[in-house]
Amino acid sequence: MRTGFIAFLLSAAQIGAAHYTFPSFLVNNTLSPDWQYVRVTENHYSQGPVTDVKSQAVRCYELDSTTAGQAGVATVTAGSTVGFKASNTLGHPGYYSAYLTPASPAANSMSAGLGKTWFKIWEWAPTWSASTGLVFNNLNMDRFNFTIPKSTPNGQYLLRAEQIALHVASTNGGAQLYIGCAQINVVGGGKGTPAPTVSFPGAYSATDPGILLNIYALPAGFSGYKAPGPAVWKG
Ligand SMILES: *[C@@H]1O[C@H](CO)[C@@H](O)[C@H](O)[C@H]1NC(C)=O
Ligand SMILES: *[C@@H]1O[C@H](CO)[C@@H](O)[C@H](O)[C@H]1NC(C)=O
Ligand SMILES: [Cu+2]
């Protein structure tokens, strides 16, 4: 009986620990308080994922229409390292990426990022070879970081971080998208022309080969993970 009780507690803990949010923005080598610069997400309590890639939630997963105005705007120098710390260990195997969109009229406005204005600045994909199979070398971290391209033009942006968790992605709607958007003001930037651009929703289809994928039984002829969304803009 006692053993059964402990087993129940353990499985409950594992379920809770399975999911995550990205509440803390890392800038200037410093973690900011949860939700200071990251828009509070609808799953801030449940930590559950977005599973409909065509939903409005796939953009920034905000709690409600007041969320943008309640978060601050972090000043970030182009070329510097930024990142996100998760609320839990990033235990699910998956594909990570980060996108920027110019934010008009401002980063703390809900109408920022509604257009086909998002460009990818970073990704972290599983590797594959015939001998190793698909390898997720990004398991069990609690944070991830990357560079804001040096030639990003100055101005306010939304910085959207995402993990597409693939552990149950073998059925349509099975992939789990974990999302957070930081509000930033880029200074010290350049004259780059970011491209290609996409919209959210719009960038993904439920049947993209990097979203609908059985990672435990790869499709015949598989030759590597095909990332969803656009190519990375290198700046
Ligand atoms: C990061 O550093 C820059 C340059 O020193 C500074 O202007 C900016 O306010 C800092 N940002 C944050 C969020 O602390
Ligand atoms: C960025 O991530 C790498 C790899 O996880 C880590 O070694 C490095 O310390 C991180 N850098 C910052 C500024 O957090
Ligand atoms: Cu989970």
XYZ file of C-alpha atoms and ligand atoms in Angstrom:
264
model
C 0.000 0.000 0.000
C 2.742 2.337 1.018
C 4.731 1.399 -2.089
C 1.695 2.132 -4.225
C 1.344 5.568 -2.678
C 4.992 6.395 -3.373
C 4.646 5.181 -6.938
C 1.666 7.492 -7.389
C 3.599 10.464 -6.045
C 6.508 9.703 -8.336
C 4.378 9.492 -11.439
C 2.584 12.717 -10.530
C 5.952 14.413 -10.103
C 7.109 13.105 -13.457
C 4.022 14.436 -15.181
C 4.504 17.848 -13.554
C 8.189 17.919 -14.377
C 7.546 16.906 -17.954
C 6.294 20.287 -19.086
C 7.757 23.765 -18.929
C 7.573 27.466 -19.642
C 10.396 29.878 -20.555
C 9.758 32.679 -18.041
C 13.248 34.039 -17.427
C 15.070 36.024 -20.103
C 18.861 35.887 -20.032
C 20.478 39.155 -21.083
C 23.922 40.577 -20.327
C 24.752 37.240 -18.667
C 22.032 37.826 -16.110
C 18.790 35.965 -15.592
C 15.848 38.303 -15.201
C 12.970 37.586 -12.812
C 10.269 35.319 -14.217
C 7.921 37.158 -16.610
C 9.736 40.487 -16.313
C 10.486 40.592 -20.056
C 8.728 37.434 -21.249
C 5.002 37.751 -21.851
C 3.130 35.600 -19.347
C 1.911 32.525 -21.170
C -1.467 30.878 -20.929
C 0.261 27.791 -19.527
C 2.112 29.658 -16.770
C 0.363 27.410 -14.270
C -0.358 24.191 -16.227
C 2.877 24.376 -18.240
C 1.076 22.491 -20.997
C 2.066 22.846 -24.652
C 0.431 24.313 -27.750
C -0.508 21.441 -30.056
C -2.465 23.247 -32.798
C 0.099 24.898 -35.069
C -2.672 26.903 -36.767
C -3.934 28.485 -33.526
C -3.273 32.092 -32.504
C -1.549 30.651 -29.427
C 1.302 29.470 -31.624
C 2.547 33.070 -31.885
C 3.329 33.967 -28.268
C 0.863 31.863 -26.234
C -0.166 34.895 -24.154
C -2.459 34.567 -21.177
C -4.801 37.350 -22.328
C -5.000 40.683 -24.149
C -3.406 42.631 -21.281
C -0.298 40.443 -21.140
C 1.904 42.448 -23.507
C 1.439 45.684 -21.599
C 2.356 44.022 -18.324
C 5.837 42.873 -19.373
C 8.830 45.179 -19.703
C 11.094 45.744 -22.679
C 14.728 44.634 -22.275
C 17.482 46.597 -23.950
C 19.743 44.219 -25.882
C 22.889 45.123 -27.788
C 23.033 43.453 -31.210
C 25.676 40.738 -31.268
C 25.175 39.831 -27.627
C 24.097 36.499 -26.197
C 20.573 36.148 -24.963
C 18.652 33.136 -23.763
C 15.763 31.679 -21.875
C 15.752 29.694 -18.666
C 12.956 27.163 -18.400
C 10.773 26.521 -15.372
C 11.848 22.872 -15.406
C 14.470 20.644 -16.927
C 13.985 20.534 -20.683
C 13.423 16.797 -20.591
C 11.573 16.259 -23.853
C 13.560 15.533 -27.008
C 12.908 18.236 -29.544
C 13.876 20.964 -31.964
C 14.669 24.454 -30.657
C 14.479 27.728 -32.543
C 14.253 31.477 -31.995
C 12.545 34.087 -34.151
C 12.440 37.865 -34.185
C 9.826 40.231 -35.537
C 10.015 44.015 -35.667
C 7.385 45.207 -33.179
C 5.003 47.892 -34.354
C 3.873 50.086 -32.675
C 5.954 48.720 -29.747
C 7.169 45.469 -28.230
C 4.627 45.718 -25.425
C 1.697 46.023 -27.849
C -0.555 43.049 -28.579
C -0.662 44.099 -32.240
C 3.070 43.541 -32.686
C 4.019 40.474 -34.683
C 0.668 39.884 -36.393
C 2.100 40.110 -39.916
C 4.373 37.997 -42.086
C 7.317 39.605 -40.322
C 9.028 36.848 -38.320
C 12.499 35.611 -39.202
C 14.435 32.754 -37.633
C 17.747 33.646 -36.012
C 18.759 30.379 -34.386
C 18.022 26.690 -34.287
C 19.194 23.621 -32.479
C 18.165 20.459 -34.296
C 18.708 16.783 -33.570
C 21.533 15.274 -35.572
C 21.205 12.125 -37.637
C 23.432 9.573 -39.285
C 22.723 6.056 -40.505
C 24.858 4.608 -37.698
C 23.685 6.763 -34.782
C 20.082 7.376 -35.778
C 18.440 10.562 -34.514
C 20.397 12.067 -31.600
C 19.038 14.734 -29.287
C 22.138 16.255 -27.751
C 20.109 18.958 -26.059
C 18.355 16.923 -23.387
C 18.041 17.836 -19.723
C 19.341 21.374 -19.838
C 17.304 24.049 -18.105
C 18.189 26.882 -20.489
C 19.365 27.657 -23.986
C 21.095 30.679 -25.463
C 22.044 32.212 -28.797
C 23.190 35.477 -30.388
C 21.143 38.400 -31.639
C 22.724 38.915 -35.098
C 25.041 41.918 -35.134
C 23.428 43.401 -38.252
C 19.878 43.350 -36.839
C 18.485 46.877 -37.333
C 17.864 48.898 -34.170
C 14.355 48.960 -32.817
C 11.770 47.096 -30.793
C 11.212 43.414 -31.448
C 9.477 40.366 -30.129
C 11.866 37.493 -29.578
C 10.007 34.202 -29.812
C 11.680 31.106 -28.373
C 10.278 27.686 -29.068
C 10.857 24.040 -28.493
C 8.935 21.560 -30.620
C 8.942 18.476 -28.398
C 8.791 15.313 -30.483
C 8.328 12.477 -27.984
C 4.685 11.917 -29.007
C 4.828 13.510 -32.456
C 3.888 10.385 -34.397
C 0.233 11.431 -34.642
C -1.214 14.618 -36.137
C -1.359 17.199 -33.324
C 0.979 15.165 -31.137
C 4.011 17.451 -31.264
C 4.176 19.746 -28.229
C 5.149 23.367 -28.781
C 6.619 25.217 -25.813
C 6.758 28.943 -26.504
C 7.780 32.204 -24.904
C 8.121 35.740 -26.314
C 10.489 38.292 -24.798
C 9.970 41.987 -25.498
C 13.260 43.611 -26.516
C 14.745 46.855 -27.804
C 17.773 46.230 -30.022
C 20.525 48.856 -29.856
C 23.940 48.961 -31.493
C 22.559 47.100 -34.485
C 23.243 47.267 -38.202
C 21.713 47.517 -41.613
C 20.772 43.904 -42.245
C 17.685 42.896 -44.200
C 16.272 39.927 -42.329
C 14.714 37.213 -44.546
C 12.879 35.018 -45.247
C 9.884 36.048 -43.150
C 6.863 34.051 -42.025
C 3.735 34.570 -39.947
C 2.503 32.827 -36.784
C 0.214 31.038 -37.324
C 1.203 30.291 -40.906
C 4.809 29.176 -40.642
C 3.957 25.570 -39.851
C 1.626 22.825 -40.993
C 0.634 19.931 -38.769
C 2.028 17.543 -41.370
C 5.454 19.182 -41.785
C 8.010 16.365 -41.635
C 9.691 17.997 -38.626
C 6.390 18.168 -36.726
C 4.606 14.925 -37.651
C 7.409 12.437 -37.026
C 7.785 9.150 -35.192
C 11.238 9.563 -33.677
C 11.211 5.965 -32.402
C 10.482 4.456 -35.822
C 11.809 6.829 -38.466
C 10.109 6.797 -41.866
C 11.692 4.797 -44.683
C 14.342 6.830 -46.469
C 14.802 9.247 -43.557
C 18.023 11.186 -44.109
C 17.984 13.799 -41.377
C 15.679 16.044 -39.376
C 13.841 18.534 -41.610
C 13.282 21.674 -39.576
C 9.894 23.350 -39.936
C 9.705 27.039 -40.794
C 12.165 29.171 -42.745
C 15.944 28.957 -42.987
C 17.945 30.808 -40.348
C 18.866 34.412 -41.169
C 22.545 34.676 -40.408
C 22.667 38.469 -40.210
C 22.324 45.204 -21.135
O 23.503 45.952 -21.344
C 23.320 47.131 -22.124
C 24.691 47.718 -22.417
O 25.402 47.874 -21.229
C 22.387 48.071 -21.352
O 22.175 49.237 -22.097
C 21.077 47.370 -21.110
O 20.220 48.170 -20.323
C 21.259 46.020 -20.431
N 19.977 45.333 -20.464
C 19.391 44.817 -19.383
C 18.060 44.214 -19.561
O 19.922 44.823 -18.283
C 25.169 29.249 -23.369
O 24.962 27.855 -23.475
C 26.148 27.099 -23.480
C 25.774 25.670 -23.790
O 24.743 25.233 -22.980
C 26.846 27.270 -22.141
O 28.025 26.538 -22.129
C 27.137 28.745 -21.923
O 27.677 28.950 -20.655
C 25.877 29.579 -22.071
N 26.218 30.988 -22.057
C 25.572 31.858 -21.309
C 25.955 33.277 -21.444
O 24.677 31.506 -20.540
Cu 5.672 17.788 -21.467
